[in-house]
Amino acid sequence: MFGSRAVVGIAAETLDFVLDAAEDTHPNEYMGLMRAERARDLGLDAEGLVVTDVLVIPGTESNSVSATMRTSMIPNDRKTVGSVHSHPSGVIRPSDADLATFGKGPVHIIMGAPYRRSDWRAFDRDGKPRSLDVLDVDLPDPEDFFDFDEADLDL
Ligand SMILES: [Zn+2]
C-alpha cells in the first residue's frame, strides 16, 4: 500500500475494461485486485492515487454467488489498493463475506449486472459507499499493463 495516500479515482479505460470483463464472466462472478499509480505520475495535477490496473488472481474460483481468492496468491504489492468484483444478481451492495475482506484496502468496487457505466459503486473498508472519480488519463504501455509479473507474488 502507498501508506496514507488517498485513492482519488479510477482511469476510465480501466473501468471500461473491468466492466467488460465482468460481462464476459457473467453469470459467474468476476474478481480482481485493483492497483494504483500516483496521480502525478499520470500527468494529473492532483494528490493521491488513481486505479490504473486490475489483476486477476490465478486460482480464483468463481460461481454465480461468490468468488474465492486463494489468499496465498495475493501479491504482496504496495500498488494494490483494494478489490473489484461483480454481483451477477445486479444488487450493488456488499455481502457479509465482502465486508469480511474489505478491511484489506481503502477502496472496493462492486459491479452489478448488466455492467453499464452506471452499474457500479465504490465502497470504503467499512463497506460504506464512497466517491471515486472516473478520470481520463493516459495509461502506461499496454504490454506492462496486462503483463502478469510472477515477481509480484508473495509465494
Ligand atoms: Zn460481493
GROMACS .gro file of N, CA and C and ligand atoms in nm:
model
  466
    1MET      N    1   0.084  -0.119   0.000
    1MET     CA    2   0.000   0.000   0.000
    1MET      C    3   0.088   0.125   0.000
    2PHE      N    4   0.034   0.232  -0.047
    2PHE     CA    5   0.106   0.358  -0.051
    2PHE      C    6   0.079   0.438   0.076
    3GLY      N    7   0.092   0.373   0.192
    3GLY     CA    8   0.073   0.445   0.317
    3GLY      C    9  -0.062   0.511   0.323
    4SER      N   10  -0.063   0.640   0.357
    4SER     CA   11  -0.190   0.708   0.382
    4SER      C   12  -0.243   0.781   0.258
    5ARG      N   13  -0.175   0.766   0.143
    5ARG     CA   14  -0.224   0.837   0.025
    5ARG      C   15  -0.364   0.793  -0.011
    6ALA      N   16  -0.447   0.889  -0.041
    6ALA     CA   17  -0.587   0.860  -0.073
    6ALA      C   18  -0.600   0.815  -0.218
    7VAL      N   19  -0.693   0.724  -0.241
    7VAL     CA   20  -0.729   0.685  -0.378
    7VAL      C   21  -0.838   0.782  -0.423
    8VAL      N   22  -0.808   0.859  -0.528
    8VAL     CA   23  -0.900   0.965  -0.569
    8VAL      C   24  -0.984   0.928  -0.691
    9GLY      N   25  -0.939   0.828  -0.767
    9GLY     CA   26  -1.016   0.797  -0.888
    9GLY      C   27  -0.974   0.668  -0.953
   10ILE      N   28  -1.044   0.638  -1.064
   10ILE     CA   29  -1.011   0.522  -1.146
   10ILE      C   30  -1.003   0.571  -1.291
   11ALA      N   31  -0.905   0.520  -1.365
   11ALA     CA   32  -0.893   0.557  -1.506
   11ALA      C   33  -1.015   0.506  -1.582
   12ALA      N   34  -1.070   0.587  -1.671
   12ALA     CA   35  -1.189   0.549  -1.747
   12ALA      C   36  -1.165   0.419  -1.823
   13GLU      N   37  -1.045   0.406  -1.880
   13GLU     CA   38  -1.012   0.287  -1.959
   13GLU      C   39  -1.013   0.161  -1.870
   14THR      N   40  -0.964   0.176  -1.748
   14THR     CA   41  -0.961   0.063  -1.654
   14THR      C   42  -1.102   0.023  -1.612
   15LEU      N   43  -1.187   0.124  -1.590
   15LEU     CA   44  -1.325   0.095  -1.553
   15LEU      C   45  -1.397   0.022  -1.666
   16ASP      N   46  -1.377   0.069  -1.790
   16ASP     CA   47  -1.442   0.003  -1.905
   16ASP      C   48  -1.391  -0.141  -1.920
   17PHE      N   49  -1.260  -0.159  -1.899
   17PHE     CA   50  -1.201  -0.292  -1.910
   17PHE      C   51  -1.265  -0.389  -1.810
   18VAL      N   52  -1.280  -0.345  -1.687
   18VAL     CA   53  -1.326  -0.435  -1.583
   18VAL      C   54  -1.478  -0.459  -1.595
   19LEU      N   55  -1.552  -0.361  -1.644
   19LEU     CA   56  -1.695  -0.382  -1.670
   19LEU      C   57  -1.713  -0.484  -1.783
   20ASP      N   58  -1.629  -0.475  -1.886
   20ASP     CA   59  -1.632  -0.573  -1.995
   20ASP      C   60  -1.597  -0.713  -1.943
   21ALA      N   61  -1.497  -0.718  -1.858
   21ALA     CA   62  -1.454  -0.848  -1.803
   21ALA      C   63  -1.566  -0.910  -1.720
   22ALA      N   64  -1.636  -0.827  -1.645
   22ALA     CA   65  -1.748  -0.877  -1.563
   22ALA      C   66  -1.858  -0.931  -1.653
   23GLU      N   67  -1.884  -0.861  -1.763
   23GLU     CA   68  -1.986  -0.905  -1.857
   23GLU      C   69  -1.945  -1.039  -1.920
   24ASP      N   70  -1.817  -1.051  -1.955
   24ASP     CA   71  -1.767  -1.175  -2.014
   24ASP      C   72  -1.778  -1.292  -1.918
   25THR      N   73  -1.761  -1.263  -1.789
   25THR     CA   74  -1.760  -1.368  -1.687
   25THR      C   75  -1.902  -1.408  -1.644
   26HIS      N   76  -1.998  -1.318  -1.666
   26HIS     CA   77  -2.138  -1.343  -1.631
   26HIS      C   78  -2.186  -1.475  -1.692
   27PRO      N   79  -2.264  -1.563  -1.625
   27PRO     CA   80  -2.328  -1.539  -1.494
   27PRO      C   81  -2.240  -1.572  -1.374
   28ASN      N   82  -2.112  -1.601  -1.398
   28ASN     CA   83  -2.024  -1.621  -1.283
   28ASN      C   84  -1.973  -1.486  -1.234
   29GLU      N   85  -1.919  -1.489  -1.114
   29GLU     CA   86  -1.871  -1.367  -1.052
   29GLU      C   87  -1.727  -1.342  -1.093
   30TYR      N   88  -1.700  -1.217  -1.127
   30TYR     CA   89  -1.564  -1.175  -1.163
   30TYR      C   90  -1.499  -1.115  -1.039
   31MET      N   91  -1.369  -1.143  -1.022
   31MET     CA   92  -1.299  -1.078  -0.911
   31MET      C   93  -1.156  -1.046  -0.949
   32GLY      N   94  -1.111  -0.929  -0.910
   32GLY     CA   95  -0.973  -0.888  -0.934
   32GLY      C   96  -0.925  -0.794  -0.826
   33LEU      N   97  -0.797  -0.767  -0.832
   33LEU     CA   98  -0.739  -0.670  -0.739
   33LEU      C   99  -0.706  -0.542  -0.815
   34MET      N  100  -0.733  -0.429  -0.752
   34MET     CA  101  -0.705  -0.301  -0.817
   34MET      C  102  -0.570  -0.248  -0.772
   35ARG      N  103  -0.496  -0.199  -0.871
   35ARG     CA  104  -0.365  -0.140  -0.841
   35ARG      C  105  -0.369   0.006  -0.886
   36ALA      N  106  -0.290   0.085  -0.819
   36ALA     CA  107  -0.295   0.229  -0.844
   36ALA      C  108  -0.157   0.287  -0.869
   37GLU      N  109  -0.158   0.398  -0.938
   37GLU     CA  110  -0.037   0.479  -0.961
   37GLU      C  111  -0.061   0.617  -0.900
   38ARG      N  112   0.049   0.687  -0.875
   38ARG     CA  113   0.034   0.825  -0.827
   38ARG      C  114  -0.027   0.910  -0.938
   39ALA      N  115  -0.124   0.993  -0.899
   39ALA     CA  116  -0.191   1.081  -0.996
   39ALA      C  117  -0.087   1.165  -1.070
   40ARG      N  118   0.012   1.214  -0.998
   40ARG     CA  119   0.113   1.300  -1.060
   40ARG      C  120   0.192   1.225  -1.168
   41ASP      N  121   0.213   1.093  -1.146
   41ASP     CA  122   0.287   1.013  -1.244
   41ASP      C  123   0.206   0.993  -1.372
   42LEU      N  124   0.075   1.018  -1.363
   42LEU     CA  125  -0.013   1.004  -1.479
   42LEU      C  126  -0.039   1.139  -1.544
   43GLY      N  127   0.031   1.241  -1.498
   43GLY     CA  128   0.017   1.372  -1.558
   43GLY      C  129  -0.097   1.454  -1.503
   44LEU      N  130  -0.156   1.408  -1.393
   44LEU     CA  131  -0.267   1.484  -1.333
   44LEU      C  132  -0.211   1.581  -1.229
   45ASP      N  133  -0.272   1.696  -1.222
   45ASP     CA  134  -0.231   1.794  -1.124
   45ASP      C  135  -0.313   1.772  -0.997
   46ALA      N  136  -0.285   1.657  -0.931
   46ALA     CA  137  -0.364   1.621  -0.813
   46ALA      C  138  -0.281   1.535  -0.721
   47GLU      N  139  -0.315   1.539  -0.593
   47GLU     CA  140  -0.254   1.449  -0.497
   47GLU      C  141  -0.327   1.315  -0.502
   48GLY      N  142  -0.264   1.213  -0.447
   48GLY     CA  143  -0.335   1.087  -0.430
   48GLY      C  144  -0.307   0.987  -0.540
   49LEU      N  145  -0.385   0.881  -0.540
   49LEU     CA  146  -0.363   0.766  -0.627
   49LEU      C  147  -0.482   0.746  -0.721
   50VAL      N  148  -0.452   0.689  -0.837
   50VAL     CA  149  -0.556   0.659  -0.935
   50VAL      C  150  -0.544   0.511  -0.973
   51VAL      N  151  -0.656   0.439  -0.969
   51VAL     CA  152  -0.657   0.298  -1.009
   51VAL      C  153  -0.635   0.290  -1.160
   52THR      N  154  -0.532   0.214  -1.199
   52THR     CA  155  -0.498   0.205  -1.342
   52THR      C  156  -0.490   0.061  -1.390
   53ASP      N  157  -0.505  -0.034  -1.301
   53ASP     CA  158  -0.473  -0.172  -1.336
   53ASP      C  159  -0.558  -0.266  -1.252
   54VAL      N  160  -0.602  -0.374  -1.314
   54VAL     CA  161  -0.674  -0.478  -1.240
   54VAL      C  162  -0.605  -0.610  -1.265
   55LEU      N  163  -0.576  -0.677  -1.158
   55LEU     CA  164  -0.501  -0.802  -1.162
   55LEU      C  165  -0.595  -0.916  -1.126
   56VAL      N  166  -0.610  -1.010  -1.218
   56VAL     CA  167  -0.690  -1.128  -1.186
   56VAL      C  168  -0.597  -1.231  -1.123
   57ILE      N  169  -0.638  -1.282  -1.010
   57ILE     CA  170  -0.550  -1.371  -0.934
   57ILE      C  171  -0.563  -1.514  -0.986
   58PRO      N  172  -0.451  -1.578  -1.022
   58PRO     CA  173  -0.459  -1.718  -1.065
   58PRO      C  174  -0.519  -1.804  -0.955
   59GLY      N  175  -0.603  -1.896  -0.993
   59GLY     CA  176  -0.659  -1.986  -0.894
   59GLY      C  177  -0.788  -1.936  -0.831
   60THR      N  178  -0.834  -1.821  -0.876
   60THR     CA  179  -0.961  -1.771  -0.825
   60THR      C  180  -1.074  -1.863  -0.871
   61GLU      N  181  -1.152  -1.908  -0.776
   61GLU     CA  182  -1.266  -1.993  -0.810
   61GLU      C  183  -1.390  -1.906  -0.808
   62SER      N  184  -1.469  -1.921  -0.911
   62SER     CA  185  -1.584  -1.833  -0.917
   62SER      C  186  -1.709  -1.909  -0.957
   63ASN      N  187  -1.821  -1.873  -0.898
   63ASN     CA  188  -1.951  -1.923  -0.941
   63ASN      C  189  -2.048  -1.807  -0.933
   64SER      N  190  -2.176  -1.834  -0.943
   64SER     CA  191  -2.269  -1.723  -0.954
   64SER      C  192  -2.288  -1.646  -0.824
   65VAL      N  193  -2.250  -1.703  -0.713
   65VAL     CA  194  -2.270  -1.630  -0.588
   65VAL      C  195  -2.142  -1.584  -0.520
   66SER      N  196  -2.029  -1.642  -0.557
   66SER     CA  197  -1.909  -1.596  -0.489
   66SER      C  198  -1.784  -1.623  -0.570
   67ALA      N  199  -1.684  -1.547  -0.542
   67ALA     CA  200  -1.552  -1.572  -0.599
   67ALA      C  201  -1.455  -1.577  -0.482
   68THR      N  202  -1.384  -1.686  -0.472
   68THR     CA  203  -1.294  -1.705  -0.360
   68THR      C  204  -1.150  -1.698  -0.408
   69MET      N  205  -1.077  -1.608  -0.352
   69MET     CA  206  -0.939  -1.592  -0.392
   69MET      C  207  -0.851  -1.678  -0.303
   70ARG      N  208  -0.757  -1.746  -0.366
   70ARG     CA  209  -0.659  -1.817  -0.284
   70ARG      C  210  -0.566  -1.711  -0.225
   71THR      N  211  -0.575  -1.695  -0.096
   71THR     CA  212  -0.503  -1.582  -0.035
   71THR      C  213  -0.352  -1.593  -0.053
   72SER      N  214  -0.302  -1.715  -0.071
   72SER     CA  215  -0.158  -1.730  -0.091
   72SER      C  216  -0.116  -1.673  -0.226
   73MET      N  217  -0.213  -1.648  -0.315
   73MET     CA  218  -0.181  -1.596  -0.447
   73MET      C  219  -0.197  -1.443  -0.453
   74ILE      N  220  -0.233  -1.382  -0.344
   74ILE     CA  221  -0.247  -1.236  -0.346
   74ILE      C  222  -0.109  -1.172  -0.339
   75PRO      N  223  -0.078  -1.085  -0.438
   75PRO     CA  224   0.055  -1.027  -0.439
   75PRO      C  225   0.080  -0.939  -0.317
   76ASN      N  226   0.198  -0.951  -0.264
   76ASN     CA  227   0.242  -0.863  -0.156
   76ASN      C  228   0.301  -0.741  -0.225
   77ASP      N  229   0.218  -0.645  -0.253
   77ASP     CA  230   0.247  -0.547  -0.356
   77ASP      C  231   0.196  -0.412  -0.308
   78ARG      N  232   0.283  -0.317  -0.301
   78ARG     CA  233   0.247  -0.186  -0.249
   78ARG      C  234   0.149  -0.112  -0.338
   79LYS      N  235   0.133  -0.157  -0.462
   79LYS     CA  236   0.043  -0.086  -0.552
   79LYS      C  237  -0.103  -0.130  -0.536
   80THR      N  238  -0.126  -0.241  -0.468
   80THR     CA  239  -0.263  -0.293  -0.456
   80THR      C  240  -0.340  -0.209  -0.354
   81VAL      N  241  -0.454  -0.153  -0.396
   81VAL     CA  242  -0.531  -0.065  -0.309
   81VAL      C  243  -0.667  -0.122  -0.271
   82GLY      N  244  -0.707  -0.232  -0.333
   82GLY     CA  245  -0.837  -0.287  -0.299
   82GLY      C  246  -0.881  -0.389  -0.402
   83SER      N  247  -1.010  -0.422  -0.398
   83SER     CA  248  -1.061  -0.528  -0.484
   83SER      C  249  -1.175  -0.477  -0.571
   84VAL      N  250  -1.201  -0.551  -0.677
   84VAL     CA  251  -1.317  -0.524  -0.761
   84VAL      C  252  -1.383  -0.658  -0.792
   85HIS      N  253  -1.515  -0.665  -0.776
   85HIS     CA  254  -1.583  -0.788  -0.814
   85HIS      C  255  -1.725  -0.757  -0.860
   86SER      N  256  -1.784  -0.859  -0.921
   86SER     CA  257  -1.917  -0.839  -0.979
   86SER      C  258  -2.022  -0.912  -0.897
   87HIS      N  259  -2.143  -0.860  -0.903
   87HIS     CA  260  -2.260  -0.927  -0.848
   87HIS      C  261  -2.354  -0.957  -0.964
   88PRO      N  262  -2.350  -1.081  -1.015
   88PRO     CA  263  -2.438  -1.116  -1.127
   88PRO      C  264  -2.585  -1.094  -1.097
   89SER      N  265  -2.622  -1.089  -0.970
   89SER     CA  266  -2.761  -1.061  -0.932
   89SER      C  267  -2.802  -0.918  -0.966
   90GLY      N  268  -2.701  -0.829  -0.983
   90GLY     CA  269  -2.731  -0.690  -1.010
   90GLY      C  270  -2.745  -0.605  -0.885
   91VAL      N  271  -2.744  -0.669  -0.768
   91VAL     CA  272  -2.757  -0.595  -0.642
   91VAL      C  273  -2.619  -0.541  -0.603
   92ILE      N  274  -2.607  -0.409  -0.602
   92ILE     CA  275  -2.476  -0.347  -0.577
   92ILE      C  276  -2.467  -0.310  -0.429
   93ARG      N  277  -2.445  -0.411  -0.347
   93ARG     CA  278  -2.439  -0.391  -0.202
   93ARG      C  279  -2.345  -0.498  -0.149
   94PRO      N  280  -2.253  -0.462  -0.058
   94PRO     CA  281  -2.158  -0.562  -0.008
   94PRO      C  282  -2.229  -0.670   0.073
   95SER      N  283  -2.192  -0.796   0.049
   95SER     CA  284  -2.243  -0.907   0.129
   95SER      C  285  -2.161  -0.915   0.258
   96ASP      N  286  -2.205  -0.998   0.352
   96ASP     CA  287  -2.127  -1.016   0.475
   96ASP      C  288  -1.987  -1.067   0.442
   97ALA      N  289  -1.978  -1.157   0.343
   97ALA     CA  290  -1.847  -1.209   0.303
   97ALA      C  291  -1.760  -1.097   0.245
   98ASP      N  292  -1.822  -1.007   0.168
   98ASP     CA  293  -1.746  -0.894   0.114
   98ASP      C  294  -1.691  -0.808   0.227
   99LEU      N  295  -1.777  -0.778   0.325
   99LEU     CA  296  -1.734  -0.691   0.435
   99LEU      C  297  -1.616  -0.751   0.510
  100ALA      N  298  -1.613  -0.885   0.516
  100ALA     CA  299  -1.505  -0.951   0.588
  100ALA      C  300  -1.371  -0.933   0.518
  101THR      N  301  -1.373  -0.906   0.387
  101THR     CA  302  -1.246  -0.892   0.313
  101THR      C  303  -1.212  -0.746   0.284
  102PHE      N  304  -1.306  -0.655   0.297
  102PHE     CA  305  -1.282  -0.516   0.258
  102PHE      C  306  -1.176  -0.447   0.344
  103GLY      N  307  -1.152  -0.496   0.464
  103GLY     CA  308  -1.053  -0.433   0.551
  103GLY      C  309  -0.913  -0.431   0.492
  104LYS      N  310  -0.891  -0.511   0.386
  104LYS     CA  311  -0.757  -0.522   0.329
  104LYS      C  312  -0.717  -0.405   0.239
  105GLY      N  313  -0.808  -0.313   0.214
  105GLY     CA  314  -0.771  -0.200   0.130
  105GLY      C  315  -0.871  -0.087   0.142
  106PRO      N  316  -0.833   0.034   0.102
  106PRO     CA  317  -0.919   0.151   0.122
  106PRO      C  318  -1.034   0.166   0.023
  107VAL      N  319  -1.029   0.092  -0.090
  107VAL     CA  320  -1.137   0.111  -0.188
  107VAL      C  321  -1.171  -0.021  -0.256
  108HIS      N  322  -1.301  -0.047  -0.265
  108HIS     CA  323  -1.350  -0.171  -0.325
  108HIS      C  324  -1.467  -0.136  -0.416
  109ILE      N  325  -1.466  -0.197  -0.534
  109ILE     CA  326  -1.574  -0.172  -0.630
  109ILE      C  327  -1.659  -0.297  -0.644
  110ILE      N  328  -1.791  -0.275  -0.643
  110ILE     CA  329  -1.885  -0.382  -0.679
  110ILE      C  330  -1.957  -0.338  -0.806
  111MET      N  331  -1.956  -0.428  -0.905
  111MET     CA  332  -2.027  -0.403  -1.031
  111MET      C  333  -2.147  -0.496  -1.034
  112GLY      N  334  -2.259  -0.445  -1.083
  112GLY     CA  335  -2.379  -0.529  -1.091
  112GLY      C  336  -2.423  -0.546  -1.236
  113ALA      N  337  -2.478  -0.664  -1.267
  113ALA     CA  338  -2.535  -0.684  -1.400
  113ALA      C  339  -2.638  -0.574  -1.424
  114PRO      N  340  -2.650  -0.518  -1.545
  114PRO     CA  341  -2.585  -0.556  -1.672
  114PRO      C  342  -2.453  -0.485  -1.702
  115TYR      N  343  -2.385  -0.434  -1.602
  115TYR     CA  344  -2.246  -0.386  -1.616
  115TYR      C  345  -2.231  -0.266  -1.710
  116ARG      N  346  -2.328  -0.174  -1.701
  116ARG     CA  347  -2.310  -0.049  -1.776
  116ARG      C  348  -2.223   0.046  -1.693
  117ARG      N  349  -2.188   0.159  -1.754
  117ARG     CA  350  -2.106   0.259  -1.686
  117ARG      C  351  -2.166   0.305  -1.552
  118SER      N  352  -2.298   0.290  -1.541
  118SER     CA  353  -2.365   0.335  -1.418
  118SER      C  354  -2.386   0.221  -1.318
  119ASP      N  355  -2.347   0.098  -1.356
  119ASP     CA  356  -2.379  -0.019  -1.274
  119ASP      C  357  -2.265  -0.061  -1.183
  120TRP      N  358  -2.211   0.035  -1.110
  120TRP     CA  359  -2.103   0.003  -1.015
  120TRP      C  360  -2.104   0.108  -0.906
  121ARG      N  361  -2.040   0.073  -0.796
  121ARG     CA  362  -2.030   0.165  -0.684
  121ARG      C  363  -1.900   0.134  -0.609
  122ALA      N  364  -1.842   0.235  -0.549
  122ALA     CA  365  -1.720   0.216  -0.471
  122ALA      C  366  -1.754   0.222  -0.322
  123PHE      N  367  -1.682   0.140  -0.245
  123PHE     CA  368  -1.703   0.132  -0.101
  123PHE      C  369  -1.570   0.146  -0.029
  124ASP      N  370  -1.579   0.193   0.095
  124ASP     CA  371  -1.457   0.201   0.175
  124ASP      C  372  -1.437   0.071   0.253
  125ARG      N  373  -1.336   0.069   0.339
  125ARG     CA  374  -1.303  -0.057   0.408
  125ARG      C  375  -1.412  -0.101   0.506
  126ASP      N  376  -1.503  -0.009   0.541
  126ASP     CA  377  -1.614  -0.045   0.629
  126ASP      C  378  -1.740  -0.082   0.551
  127GLY      N  379  -1.729  -0.080   0.417
  127GLY     CA  380  -1.844  -0.114   0.335
  127GLY      C  381  -1.940   0.001   0.315
  128LYS      N  382  -1.896   0.123   0.349
  128LYS     CA  383  -1.980   0.241   0.326
  128LYS      C  384  -1.951   0.296   0.186
  129PRO      N  385  -2.056   0.339   0.114
  129PRO     CA  386  -2.033   0.398  -0.019
  129PRO      C  387  -1.937   0.516  -0.010
  130ARG      N  388  -1.849   0.528  -0.106
  130ARG     CA  389  -1.754   0.639  -0.111
  130ARG      C  390  -1.744   0.687  -0.255
  131SER      N  391  -1.692   0.806  -0.272
  131SER     CA  392  -1.680   0.858  -0.407
  131SER      C  393  -1.552   0.806  -0.472
  132LEU      N  394  -1.556   0.791  -0.602
  132LEU     CA  395  -1.439   0.753  -0.679
  132LEU      C  396  -1.457   0.813  -0.818
  133ASP      N  397  -1.376   0.913  -0.850
  133ASP     CA  398  -1.392   0.981  -0.977
  133ASP      C  399  -1.344   0.893  -1.093
  134VAL      N  400  -1.412   0.902  -1.205
  134VAL     CA  401  -1.367   0.837  -1.328
  134VAL      C  402  -1.286   0.940  -1.406
  135LEU      N  403  -1.160   0.909  -1.430
  135LEU     CA  404  -1.067   1.008  -1.485
  135LEU      C  405  -1.015   0.966  -1.622
  136ASP      N  406  -1.008   1.061  -1.712
  136ASP     CA  407  -0.947   1.035  -1.842
  136ASP      C  408  -0.798   1.057  -1.830
  137VAL      N  409  -0.724   0.948  -1.826
  137VAL     CA  410  -0.578   0.958  -1.815
  137VAL      C  411  -0.515   0.864  -1.917
  138ASP      N  412  -0.393   0.897  -1.955
  138ASP     CA  413  -0.317   0.808  -2.042
  138ASP      C  414  -0.254   0.699  -1.956
  139LEU      N  415  -0.286   0.576  -1.989
  139LEU     CA  416  -0.232   0.465  -1.911
  139LEU      C  417  -0.092   0.427  -1.959
  140PRO      N  418  -0.017   0.360  -1.873
  140PRO     CA  419   0.114   0.310  -1.913
  140PRO      C  420   0.102   0.212  -2.031
  141ASP      N  421   0.215   0.181  -2.090
  141ASP     CA  422   0.224   0.088  -2.203
  141ASP      C  423   0.137  -0.036  -2.180
  142PRO      N  424   0.052  -0.071  -2.279
  142PRO     CA  425  -0.037  -0.187  -2.261
  142PRO      C  426   0.036  -0.317  -2.231
  143GLU      N  427   0.156  -0.332  -2.282
  143GLU     CA  428   0.230  -0.456  -2.253
  143GLU      C  429   0.262  -0.467  -2.105
  144ASP      N  430   0.296  -0.355  -2.044
  144ASP     CA  431   0.320  -0.357  -1.900
  144ASP      C  432   0.187  -0.375  -1.827
  145PHE      N  433   0.087  -0.311  -1.885
  145PHE     CA  434  -0.043  -0.305  -1.819
  145PHE      C  435  -0.102  -0.444  -1.798
  146PHE      N  436  -0.090  -0.530  -1.899
  146PHE     CA  437  -0.154  -0.661  -1.888
  146PHE      C  438  -0.056  -0.772  -1.851
  147ASP      N  439   0.068  -0.736  -1.839
  147ASP     CA  440   0.168  -0.837  -1.808
  147ASP      C  441   0.154  -0.879  -1.662
  148PHE      N  442   0.137  -1.008  -1.639
  148PHE     CA  443   0.130  -1.056  -1.502
  148PHE      C  444   0.270  -1.098  -1.459
  149ASP      N  445   0.322  -1.029  -1.362
  149ASP     CA  446   0.460  -1.049  -1.321
  149ASP      C  447   0.465  -1.141  -1.198
  150GLU      N  448   0.523  -1.259  -1.216
  150GLU     CA  449   0.528  -1.354  -1.105
  150GLU      C  450   0.605  -1.298  -0.987
  151ALA      N  451   0.695  -1.204  -1.014
  151ALA     CA  452   0.773  -1.145  -0.906
  151ALA      C  453   0.682  -1.067  -0.811
  152ASP      N  454   0.561  -1.034  -0.857
  152ASP     CA  455   0.467  -0.963  -0.770
  152ASP      C  456   0.406  -1.055  -0.665
  153LEU      N  457   0.418  -1.184  -0.687
  153LEU     CA  458   0.350  -1.278  -0.598
  153LEU      C  459   0.433  -1.306  -0.474
  154ASP      N  460   0.364  -1.315  -0.364
  154ASP     CA  461   0.427  -1.348  -0.238
  154ASP      C  462   0.413  -1.498  -0.218
  155LEU      N  463   0.501  -1.575  -0.282
  155LEU     CA  464   0.484  -1.721  -0.283
  155LEU      C  465   0.549  -1.787  -0.162
  156ZN      ZN  466  -1.982  -0.946  -0.330
   0.00000   0.00000   0.00000
